[in-house]
Tab-separated table of C-alpha atoms and ligand atoms in Angstrom:
chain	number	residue	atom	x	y	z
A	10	UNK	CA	16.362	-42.603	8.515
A	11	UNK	CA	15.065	-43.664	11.950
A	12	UNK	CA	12.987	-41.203	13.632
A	13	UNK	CA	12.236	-42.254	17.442
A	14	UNK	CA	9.426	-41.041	19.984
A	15	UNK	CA	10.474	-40.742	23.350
A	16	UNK	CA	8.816	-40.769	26.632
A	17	UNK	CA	7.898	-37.347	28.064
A	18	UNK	CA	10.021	-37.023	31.922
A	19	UNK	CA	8.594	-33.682	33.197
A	20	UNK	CA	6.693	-34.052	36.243
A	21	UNK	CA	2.951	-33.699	35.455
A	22	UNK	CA	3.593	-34.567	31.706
A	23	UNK	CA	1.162	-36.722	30.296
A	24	UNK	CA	1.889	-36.097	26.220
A	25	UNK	CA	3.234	-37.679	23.616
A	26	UNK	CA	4.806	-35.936	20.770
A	27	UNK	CA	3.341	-38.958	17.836
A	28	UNK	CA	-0.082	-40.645	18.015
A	29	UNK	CA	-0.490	-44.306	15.861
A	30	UNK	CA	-2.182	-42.465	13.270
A	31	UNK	CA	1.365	-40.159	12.367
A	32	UNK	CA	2.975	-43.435	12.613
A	33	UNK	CA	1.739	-44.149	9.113
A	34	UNK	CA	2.346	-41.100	7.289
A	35	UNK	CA	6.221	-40.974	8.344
A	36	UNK	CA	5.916	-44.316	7.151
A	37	UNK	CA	4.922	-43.332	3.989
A	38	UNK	CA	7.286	-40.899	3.425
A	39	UNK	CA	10.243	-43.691	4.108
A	40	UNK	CA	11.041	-42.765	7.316
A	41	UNK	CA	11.477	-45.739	9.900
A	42	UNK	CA	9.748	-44.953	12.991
A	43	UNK	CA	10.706	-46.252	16.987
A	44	UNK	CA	8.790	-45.532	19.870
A	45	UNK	CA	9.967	-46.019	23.496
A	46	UNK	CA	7.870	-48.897	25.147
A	47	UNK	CA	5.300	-46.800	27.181
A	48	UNK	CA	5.640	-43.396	25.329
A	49	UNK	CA	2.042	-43.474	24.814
A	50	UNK	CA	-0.108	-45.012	28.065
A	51	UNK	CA	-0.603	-41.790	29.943
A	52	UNK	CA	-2.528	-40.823	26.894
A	53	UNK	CA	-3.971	-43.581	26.567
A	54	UNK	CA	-2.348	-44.874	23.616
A	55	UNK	CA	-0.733	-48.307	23.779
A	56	UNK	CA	2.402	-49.793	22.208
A	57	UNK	CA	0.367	-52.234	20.375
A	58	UNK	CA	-1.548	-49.309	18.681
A	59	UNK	CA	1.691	-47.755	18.036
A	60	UNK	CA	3.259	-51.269	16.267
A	61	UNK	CA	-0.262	-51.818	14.564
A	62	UNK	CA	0.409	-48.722	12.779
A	63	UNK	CA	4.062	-50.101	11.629
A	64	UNK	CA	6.254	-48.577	14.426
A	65	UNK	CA	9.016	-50.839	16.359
A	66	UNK	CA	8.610	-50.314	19.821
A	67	UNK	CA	11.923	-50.121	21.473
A	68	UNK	CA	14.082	-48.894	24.746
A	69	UNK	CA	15.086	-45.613	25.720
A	70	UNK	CA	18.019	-45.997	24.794
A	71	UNK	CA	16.968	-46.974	21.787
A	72	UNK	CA	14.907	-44.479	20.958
A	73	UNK	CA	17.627	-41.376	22.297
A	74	UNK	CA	19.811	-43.240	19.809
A	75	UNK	CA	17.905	-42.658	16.602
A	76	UNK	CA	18.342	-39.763	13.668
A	77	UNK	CA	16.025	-37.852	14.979
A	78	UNK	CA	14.141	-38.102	18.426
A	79	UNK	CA	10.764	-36.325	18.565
A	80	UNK	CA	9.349	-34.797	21.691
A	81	UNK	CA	6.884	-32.278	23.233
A	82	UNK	CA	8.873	-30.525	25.784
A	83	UNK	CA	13.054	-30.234	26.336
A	84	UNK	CA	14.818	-33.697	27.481
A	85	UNK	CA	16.053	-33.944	30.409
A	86	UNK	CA	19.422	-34.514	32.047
A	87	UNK	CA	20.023	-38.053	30.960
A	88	UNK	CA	18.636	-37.902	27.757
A	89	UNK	CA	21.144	-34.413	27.091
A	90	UNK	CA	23.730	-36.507	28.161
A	91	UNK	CA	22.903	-39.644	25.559
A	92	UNK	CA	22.617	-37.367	22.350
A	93	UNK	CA	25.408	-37.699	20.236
A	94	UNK	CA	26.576	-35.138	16.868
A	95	UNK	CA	24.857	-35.587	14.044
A	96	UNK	CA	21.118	-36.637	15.930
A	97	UNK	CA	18.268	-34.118	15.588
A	98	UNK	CA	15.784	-33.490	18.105
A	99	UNK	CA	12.676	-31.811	18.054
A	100	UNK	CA	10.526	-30.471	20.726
A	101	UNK	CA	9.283	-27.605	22.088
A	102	UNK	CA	12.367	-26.322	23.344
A	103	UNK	CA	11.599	-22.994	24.419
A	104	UNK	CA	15.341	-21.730	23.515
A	105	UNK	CA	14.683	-18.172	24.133
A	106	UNK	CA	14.420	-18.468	28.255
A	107	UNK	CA	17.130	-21.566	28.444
A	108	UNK	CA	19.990	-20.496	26.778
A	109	UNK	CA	21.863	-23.157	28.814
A	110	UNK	CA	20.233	-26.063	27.202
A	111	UNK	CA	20.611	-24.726	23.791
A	112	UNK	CA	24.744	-24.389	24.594
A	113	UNK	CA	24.795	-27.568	25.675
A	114	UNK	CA	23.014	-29.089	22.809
A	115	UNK	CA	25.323	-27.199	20.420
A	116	UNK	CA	28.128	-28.398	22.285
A	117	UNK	CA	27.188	-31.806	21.483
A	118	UNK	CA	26.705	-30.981	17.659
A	119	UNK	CA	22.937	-32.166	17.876
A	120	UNK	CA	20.900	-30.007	15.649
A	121	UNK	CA	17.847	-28.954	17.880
A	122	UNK	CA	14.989	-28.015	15.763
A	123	UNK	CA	12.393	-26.611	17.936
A	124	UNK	CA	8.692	-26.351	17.801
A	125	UNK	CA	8.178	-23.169	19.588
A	126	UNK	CA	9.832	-21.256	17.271
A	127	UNK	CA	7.803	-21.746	13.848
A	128	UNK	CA	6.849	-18.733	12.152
A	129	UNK	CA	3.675	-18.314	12.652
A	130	UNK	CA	2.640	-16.072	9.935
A	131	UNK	CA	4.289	-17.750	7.483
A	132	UNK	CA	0.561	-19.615	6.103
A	133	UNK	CA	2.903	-22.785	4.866
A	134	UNK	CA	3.835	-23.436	8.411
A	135	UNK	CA	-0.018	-23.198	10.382
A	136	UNK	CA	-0.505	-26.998	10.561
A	137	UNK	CA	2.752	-26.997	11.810
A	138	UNK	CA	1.758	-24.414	14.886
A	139	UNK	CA	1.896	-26.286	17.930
A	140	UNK	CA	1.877	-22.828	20.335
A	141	UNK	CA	-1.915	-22.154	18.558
A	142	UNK	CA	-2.610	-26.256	18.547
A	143	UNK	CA	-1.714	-26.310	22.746
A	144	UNK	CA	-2.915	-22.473	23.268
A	145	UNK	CA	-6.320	-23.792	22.080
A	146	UNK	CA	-6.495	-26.565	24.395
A	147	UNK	CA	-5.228	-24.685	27.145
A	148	UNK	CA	-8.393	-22.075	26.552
A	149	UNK	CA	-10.752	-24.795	26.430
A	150	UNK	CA	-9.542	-26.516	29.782
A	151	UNK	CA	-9.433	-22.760	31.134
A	152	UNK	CA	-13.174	-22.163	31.069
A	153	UNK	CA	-14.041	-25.501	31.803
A	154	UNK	CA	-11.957	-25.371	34.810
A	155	UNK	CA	-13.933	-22.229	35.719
A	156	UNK	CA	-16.979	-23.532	35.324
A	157	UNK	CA	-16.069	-26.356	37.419
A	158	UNK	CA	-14.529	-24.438	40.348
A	159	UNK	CA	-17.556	-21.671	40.515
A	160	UNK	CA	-19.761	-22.279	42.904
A	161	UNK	CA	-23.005	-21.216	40.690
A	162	UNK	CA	-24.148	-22.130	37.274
A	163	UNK	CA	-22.715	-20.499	34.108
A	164	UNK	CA	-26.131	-19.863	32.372
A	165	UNK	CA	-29.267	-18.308	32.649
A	166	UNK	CA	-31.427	-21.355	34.677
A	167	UNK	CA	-35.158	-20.511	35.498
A	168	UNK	CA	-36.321	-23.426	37.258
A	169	UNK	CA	-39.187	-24.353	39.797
A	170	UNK	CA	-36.950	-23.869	42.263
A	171	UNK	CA	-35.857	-20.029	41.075
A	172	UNK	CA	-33.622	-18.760	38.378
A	173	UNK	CA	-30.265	-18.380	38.452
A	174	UNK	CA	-28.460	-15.421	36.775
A	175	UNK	CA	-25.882	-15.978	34.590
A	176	UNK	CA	-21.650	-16.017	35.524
A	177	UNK	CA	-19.785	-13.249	34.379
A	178	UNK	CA	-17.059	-14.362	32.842
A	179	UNK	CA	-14.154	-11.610	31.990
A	180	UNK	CA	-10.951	-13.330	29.811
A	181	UNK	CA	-7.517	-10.927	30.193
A	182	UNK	CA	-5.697	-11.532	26.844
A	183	UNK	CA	-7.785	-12.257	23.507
A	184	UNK	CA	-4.424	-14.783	21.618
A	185	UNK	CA	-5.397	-18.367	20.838
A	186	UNK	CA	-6.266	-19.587	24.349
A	187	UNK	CA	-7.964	-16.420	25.208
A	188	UNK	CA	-10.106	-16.934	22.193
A	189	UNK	CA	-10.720	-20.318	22.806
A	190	UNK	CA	-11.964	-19.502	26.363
A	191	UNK	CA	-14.635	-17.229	25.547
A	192	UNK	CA	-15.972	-19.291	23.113
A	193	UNK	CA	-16.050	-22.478	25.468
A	194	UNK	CA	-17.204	-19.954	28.152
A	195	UNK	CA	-20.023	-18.443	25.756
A	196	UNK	CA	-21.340	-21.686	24.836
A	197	UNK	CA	-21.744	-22.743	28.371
A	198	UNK	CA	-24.149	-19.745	28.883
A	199	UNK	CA	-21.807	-17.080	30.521
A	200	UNK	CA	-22.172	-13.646	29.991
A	201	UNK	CA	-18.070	-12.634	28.733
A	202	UNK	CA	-16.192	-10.170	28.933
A	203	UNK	CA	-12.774	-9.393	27.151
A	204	UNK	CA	-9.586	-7.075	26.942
A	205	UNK	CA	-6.432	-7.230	25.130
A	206	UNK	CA	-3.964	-4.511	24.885
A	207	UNK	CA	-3.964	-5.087	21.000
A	208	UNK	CA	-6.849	-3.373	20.241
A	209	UNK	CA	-7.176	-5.398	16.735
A	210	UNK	CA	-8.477	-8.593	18.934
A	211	UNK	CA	-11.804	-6.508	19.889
A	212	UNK	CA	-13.669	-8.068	16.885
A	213	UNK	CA	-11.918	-11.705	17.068
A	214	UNK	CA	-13.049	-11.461	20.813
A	215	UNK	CA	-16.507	-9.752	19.377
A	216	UNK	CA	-16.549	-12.686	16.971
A	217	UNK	CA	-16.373	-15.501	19.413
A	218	UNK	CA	-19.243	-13.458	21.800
A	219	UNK	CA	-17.662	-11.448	23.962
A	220	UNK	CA	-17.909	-7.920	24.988
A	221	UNK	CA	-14.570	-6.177	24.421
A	222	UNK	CA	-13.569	-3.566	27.261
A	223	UNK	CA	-11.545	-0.803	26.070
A	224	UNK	CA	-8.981	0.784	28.893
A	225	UNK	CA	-8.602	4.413	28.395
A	226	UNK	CA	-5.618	4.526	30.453
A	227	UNK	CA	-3.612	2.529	28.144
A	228	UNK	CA	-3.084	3.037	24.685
A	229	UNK	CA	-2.825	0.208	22.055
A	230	UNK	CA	0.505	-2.031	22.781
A	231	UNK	CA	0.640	-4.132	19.405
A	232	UNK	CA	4.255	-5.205	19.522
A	233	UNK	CA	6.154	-7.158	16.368
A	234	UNK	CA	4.709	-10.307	14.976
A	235	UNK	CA	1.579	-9.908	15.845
A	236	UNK	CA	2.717	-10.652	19.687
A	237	UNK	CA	1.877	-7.670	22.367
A	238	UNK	CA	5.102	-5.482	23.547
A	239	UNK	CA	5.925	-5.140	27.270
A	240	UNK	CA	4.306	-2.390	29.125
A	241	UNK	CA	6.371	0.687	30.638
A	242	UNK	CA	5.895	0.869	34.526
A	243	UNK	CA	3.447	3.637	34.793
A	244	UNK	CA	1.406	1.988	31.799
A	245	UNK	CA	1.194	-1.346	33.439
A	246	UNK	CA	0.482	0.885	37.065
A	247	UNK	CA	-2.660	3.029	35.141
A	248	UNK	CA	-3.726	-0.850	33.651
A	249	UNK	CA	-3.893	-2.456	36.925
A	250	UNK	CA	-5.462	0.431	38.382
A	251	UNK	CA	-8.534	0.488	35.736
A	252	UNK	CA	-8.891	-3.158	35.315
A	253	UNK	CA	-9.088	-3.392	38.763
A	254	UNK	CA	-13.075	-2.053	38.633
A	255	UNK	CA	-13.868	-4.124	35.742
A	256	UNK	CA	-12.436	-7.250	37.522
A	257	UNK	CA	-14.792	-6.527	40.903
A	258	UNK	CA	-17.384	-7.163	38.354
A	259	UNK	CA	-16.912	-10.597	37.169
A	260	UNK	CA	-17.476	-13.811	38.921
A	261	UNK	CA	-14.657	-16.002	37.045
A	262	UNK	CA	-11.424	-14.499	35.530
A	263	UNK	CA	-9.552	-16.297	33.093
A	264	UNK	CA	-5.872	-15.168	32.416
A	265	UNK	CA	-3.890	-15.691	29.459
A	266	UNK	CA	-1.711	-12.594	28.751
A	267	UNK	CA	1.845	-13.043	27.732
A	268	UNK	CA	4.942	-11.588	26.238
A	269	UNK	CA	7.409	-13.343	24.505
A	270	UNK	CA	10.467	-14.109	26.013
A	271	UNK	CA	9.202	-12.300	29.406
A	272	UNK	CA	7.480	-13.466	32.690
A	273	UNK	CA	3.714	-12.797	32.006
A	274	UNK	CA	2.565	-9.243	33.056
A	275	UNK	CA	0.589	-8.860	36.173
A	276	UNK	CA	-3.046	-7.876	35.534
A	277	UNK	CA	-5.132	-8.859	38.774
A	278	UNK	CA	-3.405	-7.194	41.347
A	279	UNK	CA	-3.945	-7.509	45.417
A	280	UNK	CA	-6.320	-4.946	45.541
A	281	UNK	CA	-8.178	-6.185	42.233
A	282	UNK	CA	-8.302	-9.223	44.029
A	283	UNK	CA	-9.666	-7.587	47.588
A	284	UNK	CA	-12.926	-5.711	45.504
A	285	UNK	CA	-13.674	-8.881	43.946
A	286	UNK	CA	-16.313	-11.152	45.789
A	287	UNK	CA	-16.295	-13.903	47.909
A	288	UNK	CA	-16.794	-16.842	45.978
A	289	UNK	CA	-14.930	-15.789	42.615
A	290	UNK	CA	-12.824	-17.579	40.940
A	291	UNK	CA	-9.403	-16.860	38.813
A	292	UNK	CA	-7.781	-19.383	36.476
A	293	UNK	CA	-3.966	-18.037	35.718
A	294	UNK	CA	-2.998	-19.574	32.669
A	295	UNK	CA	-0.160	-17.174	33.315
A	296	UNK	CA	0.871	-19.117	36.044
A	297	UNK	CA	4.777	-19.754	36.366
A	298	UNK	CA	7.370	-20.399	38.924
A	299	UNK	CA	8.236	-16.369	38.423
A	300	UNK	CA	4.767	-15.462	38.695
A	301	UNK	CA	1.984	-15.066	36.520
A	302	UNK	CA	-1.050	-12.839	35.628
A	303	UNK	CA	-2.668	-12.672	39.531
A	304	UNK	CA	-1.280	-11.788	42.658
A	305	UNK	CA	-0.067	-14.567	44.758
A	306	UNK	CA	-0.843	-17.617	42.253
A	307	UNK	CA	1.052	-20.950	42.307
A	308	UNK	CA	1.393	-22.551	39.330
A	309	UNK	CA	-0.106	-26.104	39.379
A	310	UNK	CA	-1.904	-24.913	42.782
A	311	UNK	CA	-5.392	-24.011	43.844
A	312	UNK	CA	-5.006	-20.957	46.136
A	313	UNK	CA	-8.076	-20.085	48.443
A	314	UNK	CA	-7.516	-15.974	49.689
A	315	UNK	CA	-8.593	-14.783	52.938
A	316	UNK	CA	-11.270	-13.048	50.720
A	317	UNK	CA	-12.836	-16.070	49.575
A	318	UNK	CA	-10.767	-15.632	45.901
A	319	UNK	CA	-9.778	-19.104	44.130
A	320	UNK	CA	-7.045	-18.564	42.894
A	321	UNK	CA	-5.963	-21.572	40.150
A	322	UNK	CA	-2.529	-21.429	38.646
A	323	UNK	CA	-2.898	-23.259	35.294
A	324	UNK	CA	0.074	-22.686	33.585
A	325	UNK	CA	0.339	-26.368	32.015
A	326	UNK	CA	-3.435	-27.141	30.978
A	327	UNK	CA	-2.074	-29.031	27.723
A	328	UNK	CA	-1.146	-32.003	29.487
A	329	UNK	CA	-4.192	-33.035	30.824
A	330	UNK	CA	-5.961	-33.332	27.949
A	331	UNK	CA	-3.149	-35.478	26.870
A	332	UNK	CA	-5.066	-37.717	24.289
A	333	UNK	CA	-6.489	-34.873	21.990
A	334	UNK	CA	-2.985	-32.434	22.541
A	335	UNK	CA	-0.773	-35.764	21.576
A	336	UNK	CA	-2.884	-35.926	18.661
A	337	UNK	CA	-2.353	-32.446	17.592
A	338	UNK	CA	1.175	-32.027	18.365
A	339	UNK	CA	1.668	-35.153	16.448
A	340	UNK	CA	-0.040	-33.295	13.158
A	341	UNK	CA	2.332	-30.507	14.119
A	342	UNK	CA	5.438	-32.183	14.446
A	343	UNK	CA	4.686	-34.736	11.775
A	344	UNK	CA	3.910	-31.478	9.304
A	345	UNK	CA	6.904	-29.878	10.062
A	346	UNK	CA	9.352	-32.954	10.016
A	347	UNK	CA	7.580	-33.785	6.425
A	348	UNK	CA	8.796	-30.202	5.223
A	349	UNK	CA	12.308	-30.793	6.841
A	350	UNK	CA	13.292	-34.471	4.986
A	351	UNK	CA	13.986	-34.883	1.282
A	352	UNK	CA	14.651	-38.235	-0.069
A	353	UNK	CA	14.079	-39.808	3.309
A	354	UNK	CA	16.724	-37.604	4.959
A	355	UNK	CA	17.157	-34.324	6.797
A	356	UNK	CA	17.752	-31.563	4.536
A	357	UNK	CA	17.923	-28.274	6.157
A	358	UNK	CA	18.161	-25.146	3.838
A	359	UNK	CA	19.172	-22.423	5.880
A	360	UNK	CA	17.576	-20.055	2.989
A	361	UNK	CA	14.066	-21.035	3.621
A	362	UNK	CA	12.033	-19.019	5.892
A	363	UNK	CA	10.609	-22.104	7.783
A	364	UNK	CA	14.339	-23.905	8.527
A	365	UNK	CA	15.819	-20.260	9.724
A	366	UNK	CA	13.039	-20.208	11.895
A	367	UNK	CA	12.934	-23.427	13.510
A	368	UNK	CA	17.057	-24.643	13.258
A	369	UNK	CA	18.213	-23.478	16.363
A	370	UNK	CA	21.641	-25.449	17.052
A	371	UNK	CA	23.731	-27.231	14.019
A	372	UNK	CA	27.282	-27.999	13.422
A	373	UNK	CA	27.939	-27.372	17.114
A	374	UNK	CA	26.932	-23.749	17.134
A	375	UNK	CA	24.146	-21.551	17.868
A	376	UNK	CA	22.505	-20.683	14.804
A	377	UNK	CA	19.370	-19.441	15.230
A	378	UNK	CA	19.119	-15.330	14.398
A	379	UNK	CA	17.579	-14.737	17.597
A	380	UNK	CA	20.163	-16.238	19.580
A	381	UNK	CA	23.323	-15.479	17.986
A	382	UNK	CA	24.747	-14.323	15.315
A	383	UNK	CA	24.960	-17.091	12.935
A	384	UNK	CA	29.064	-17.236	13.014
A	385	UNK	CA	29.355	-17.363	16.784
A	386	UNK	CA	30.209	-20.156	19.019
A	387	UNK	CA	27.392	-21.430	21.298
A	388	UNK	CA	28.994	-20.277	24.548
A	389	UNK	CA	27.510	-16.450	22.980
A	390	UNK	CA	23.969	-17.965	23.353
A	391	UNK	CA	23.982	-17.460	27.049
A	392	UNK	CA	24.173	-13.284	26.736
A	393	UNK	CA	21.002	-11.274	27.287
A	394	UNK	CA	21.305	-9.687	24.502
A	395	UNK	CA	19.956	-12.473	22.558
A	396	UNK	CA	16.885	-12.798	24.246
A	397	UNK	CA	16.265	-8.591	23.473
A	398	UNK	CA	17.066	-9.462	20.017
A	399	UNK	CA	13.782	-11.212	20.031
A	400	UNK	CA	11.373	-9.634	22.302
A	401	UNK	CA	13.328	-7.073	23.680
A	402	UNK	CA	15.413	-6.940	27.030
A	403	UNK	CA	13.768	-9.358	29.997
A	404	UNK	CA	12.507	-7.476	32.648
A	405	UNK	CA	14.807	-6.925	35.771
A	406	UNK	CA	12.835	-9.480	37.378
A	407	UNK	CA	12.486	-11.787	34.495
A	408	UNK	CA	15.774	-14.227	35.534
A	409	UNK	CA	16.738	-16.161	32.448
A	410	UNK	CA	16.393	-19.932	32.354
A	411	UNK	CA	12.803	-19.968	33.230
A	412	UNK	CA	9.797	-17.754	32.624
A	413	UNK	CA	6.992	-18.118	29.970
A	414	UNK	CA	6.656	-20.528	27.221
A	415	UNK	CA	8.757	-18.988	24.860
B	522	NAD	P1	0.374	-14.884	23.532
B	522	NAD	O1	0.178	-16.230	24.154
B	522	NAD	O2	1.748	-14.397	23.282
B	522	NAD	O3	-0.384	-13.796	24.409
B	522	NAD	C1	-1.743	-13.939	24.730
B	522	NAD	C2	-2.392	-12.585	24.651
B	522	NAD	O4	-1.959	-11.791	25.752
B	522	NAD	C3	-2.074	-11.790	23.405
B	522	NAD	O5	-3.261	-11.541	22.690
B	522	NAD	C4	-1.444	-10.514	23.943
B	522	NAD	O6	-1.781	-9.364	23.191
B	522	NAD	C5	-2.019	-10.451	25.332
B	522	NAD	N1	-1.299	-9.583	26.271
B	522	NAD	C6	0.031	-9.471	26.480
B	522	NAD	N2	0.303	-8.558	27.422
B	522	NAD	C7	-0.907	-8.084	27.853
B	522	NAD	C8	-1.293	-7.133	28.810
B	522	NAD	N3	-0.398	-6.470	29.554
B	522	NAD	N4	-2.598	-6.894	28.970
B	522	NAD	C9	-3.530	-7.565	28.243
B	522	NAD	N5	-3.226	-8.479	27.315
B	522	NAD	C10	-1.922	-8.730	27.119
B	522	NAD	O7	-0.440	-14.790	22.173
B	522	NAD	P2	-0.821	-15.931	21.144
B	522	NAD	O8	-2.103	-16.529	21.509
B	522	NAD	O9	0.338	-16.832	21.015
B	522	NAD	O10	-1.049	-15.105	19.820
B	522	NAD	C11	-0.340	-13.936	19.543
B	522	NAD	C12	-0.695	-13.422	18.185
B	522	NAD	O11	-0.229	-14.289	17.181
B	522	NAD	C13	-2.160	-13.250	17.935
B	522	NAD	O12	-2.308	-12.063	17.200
B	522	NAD	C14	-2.511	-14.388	17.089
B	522	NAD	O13	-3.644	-14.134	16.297
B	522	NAD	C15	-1.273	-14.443	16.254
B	522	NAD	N6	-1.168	-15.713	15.601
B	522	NAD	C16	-1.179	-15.697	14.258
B	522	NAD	C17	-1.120	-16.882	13.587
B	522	NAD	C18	-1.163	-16.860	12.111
B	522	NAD	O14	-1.041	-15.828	11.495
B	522	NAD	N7	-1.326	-17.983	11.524
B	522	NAD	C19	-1.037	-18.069	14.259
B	522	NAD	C20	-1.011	-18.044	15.646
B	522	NAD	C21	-1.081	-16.843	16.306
C-alpha cells in the first residue's frame, strides 16, 4: 500500500504531517511511503533526508494519487478535486465546522479519516493525540510570545542598576495549551495566574505553579468529555464582568479558552481591556476570523489599542514551530495509521472505539456518529443538527464552515 505525504497549501503553513524518522517505521510495517518533492523544506527537512530514510520522493500528483495521502490540515481545492474513491486521507480535518468539505469528500467515496477527532480518553489512542501534541506547542509559543512582546522582564531582576519586579502573568483556560503556558511562563520567572470554568483544572494549573482564581459569579461549567460547555448569556455577562478586575491586574494575558464546535467565548472584554495598563500585553490563542477570546483581536495580527493594549491574535502558533510540531504530528499520525492497517492494508472496523471515532466519510457517505446518522447520504452532513449532536447547537453567531479548531 502506498501511503504519500503531501505539501501543506494554507497560507502561513509551515508543517509537515511525516518527518524522515516516521519514514522508517511505515517502512517497517510494509507500507511504501512517497513524499511530494519539497513537503518538508519549510521545516527544515529536506527530500534527501526524507529518501535517506527509504521514502521515494515524487510529484503532487503523485503523491494525491496514492492509497492514502497524509496531511496536517484539510486539502485544498485542487487536491479535493484529484482524490479519487477508494483513497484515504488523513489530516486534521476539522469536520465538525466544514460540513461542506466532508460532503464533498463523501461524494467522491474517499474515506477521510481525521485527526481531530481521536478520542481522547480512550488511553490506546494518546500518542495518537495531535489536538494535545499542537495545543502544547501552541502554549509554549504563547508565553514566549508574551515574554517577547512585554516591554519589562518576566522575573524578579535585582541588579546594580535597580530591581525589577516580576510580570504578572494571568492564563484564561487551564486545557493543554493553557497548561503548557503557565509552565513556560513560570519557568521564565513570572508570577501566574489562572482560571478555568472547570473547576477540576485548579490543581493541574496549581501543579504547573500557578495561582488558580475562582469566579464566584459563575458556577462550575464542566461539559461532556472532559471539554467545557457553552456559557448562557447572563453567565458569560457576570464572567466578563468579574474577570474584568482580575485582568486590570496582570501585565500579560494569555488566552486559550474554547468550546468545541463553537467560536471561542469572549473573556477580555472592551472595558477589561480599558482598566488594564498601558503597556500590557494579550496573546489570543482564541484568535479566529469570527473572533476570539479579546475584544477587537485579528487573528495572525498584532493590534496596538488606543490604551496602549497589544493585542496578538495567535490562533495558528503550531506552524511556526514547524520542525518540532512536524515531528510530533508525524508520531501522531504515524501511531494512528499503524492501528488502522493490518497486513499492510487499511482495515477499518467500524466496532472499535478508535475507527468510529476517527472514520468520518466511507463508501460515499457520511459516517461519522456526530455527523450523521450512519445510514444517511452525505448531503445530511450539512444540517446543524449535526454539529449540536456533538457540542451542542452553534451559537447564533457561530456561522458554520469556519470557527474554532474543531
Ligand atoms: P480546549 O482547547 O477545548 O479548551 C481550552 C480550555 O478552555 C479548557 O480547559 C476549557 O475548560 C476552557 N474554557 C472553555 N470555555 C471557557 C470559558 N468561558 N472560560 C474559561 N475557560 C473556558 O481544551 P483542551 O486543551 O483540548 O482539553 C480539554 C480537556 O480534555 C481537558 O480536560 C484535558 O485534560 C482533556 N484531555 C484529556 C486527554 C486524555 O484523557 N488523555 C487528552 C487531552 C485532553
Amino acid at each position: 500500500m502506498k501511503v504519500s505525504v503531501v505539501k501543506e497549501t494554507a497560507p502561513g503553513e509551515r508543517r509537515v504531517a511525516l518527518v524522515p524518522e516516521a519514514v522508517g517505521k511505515l517502512r517497517a510495517a510494509g507500507l511504501e511511503v512517497l513524499v511530494e518533492s519539497g513537503a518538508g523544506e519549510r521545516a527544515w527537512l529536506t527530500d534527501d533526508g526524507y529518501a535517506e530514510a527509504g521514502a521515494t520522493i515524487v510529484s503532487r500528483s503523485d503523491a494525491l494519487g496514492a492509497d492514502v495521502v497524509l496531511m496536517i490540515g484539510k486539502p485544498d481545492e485542487a487536491a479535493v478535486g484529484a482524490l479519487r474513491a477508494g483513497q484515504a486521507l488523513i489530516g486534521m480535518l476539522t469536520p465538525l465546522t466544514d460540513p461542506d468539505l466532508v460532503a464533498r469528500l463523501a461524494a467522491a467515496g474517499v474515506t477521510a479519516i481525521s485527526m481531530d477527532m481521536i478520542p481522547r480518553t480512550l488511553p490506546r489512542a494518546q500518542p495518537m493525540d495531535a489536538l494535545s501534541s499542537q495545543a502544547n506547542i501552541a502554549g509554549y509559543k504563547a508565553a514566549i510570545i508574551g515574554a517577547a512582546e512585554f516591554g519589562r522582564f518576566f522575573p524578579l531582576l535585582i541588579t546594580a542598576a535597580g530591581t525589577a519586579r516580576p510580570a504578572r502573568v494571568l492564563v484564561l483556560g487551564t486545557g493543554v495549551a493553557g497548561l503548557q503556558a503557565i509552565g513556560t511562563a513560570k519557568r521564565l520567572g513570572a508570577v501566574v495566574s489562572a482560571y478555568d470554568v472547570r473547576p477540576e483544572t485548579k490543581t493541574e494549573a496549581e501543579s504547573v505553579g500557578a495561582t488558580f482564581i475562582e469566579l464566584t459569579s459563575v458556577g462550575p461549567a464542566s461539559g461532556e468529555g472532559g471539554y467545557a460547555r457553552a456559557l448562557t448569556d447572563e453567565e458569560r455577562a457576570a464572567q466578563q464582568q468579574e474577570l474584568a478586575e482580575h485582568i486590570s491586574r496582570h501585565d500579560v494575558v494569555i488566552t486559550t479558552a474554547q468550546v468545541p464546535g463553537r467560536r471561542p467565548p469572549l473573556l477580555v472584554t472592551e472595558d477589561a481591556l480599558k482598566a488594564m495598563s498601558p503597556g500590557s500585553v494579550i496573546v489570543d490563542m482564541g484568535a479566529s476570523a469570527l473572533g476570539g477570546n479579546v475584544a477587537g483581536s485579528e487573528p495572525g495580527q498584532t493590534v496596538l489599542t488606543e490604551h496602549g493594549i497589544t493585542i496578538i491574535g495567535a490562533g495558528a502558533l503550531p506552524a511556526t514551530m514547524p520542525t518540532a510540531a512536524s515531528a510530533m504530528y508525524a508520531r501522531n499520525i504515524s501511531a494512528l495509521l499503524l492501528n488502522l492497517v493490518k497486513d499492510g492494508e487499511l482495515a477499518l472496523d467500524p466496532d472499535d472505539e478508535l475507527h468510529a471515532g476517527v472514520v468520518v466519510t466511507r463508501d460515499g457517505a457520511v459516517v461519522h456518529p456526530a455527523l450523521a446518522p450512519p445510514t444517511a447520504a452525505p448531503e445530511t452532513a450539512e444540517t446543524e443538527p449535526s454539529e449540536a449532536d456533538h457540542a451542542g447547537a452553534p451559537e447564533p453567531d457561530a456561522g458554520s464552515a469556519e470557527g474554532t479548531e474543531r
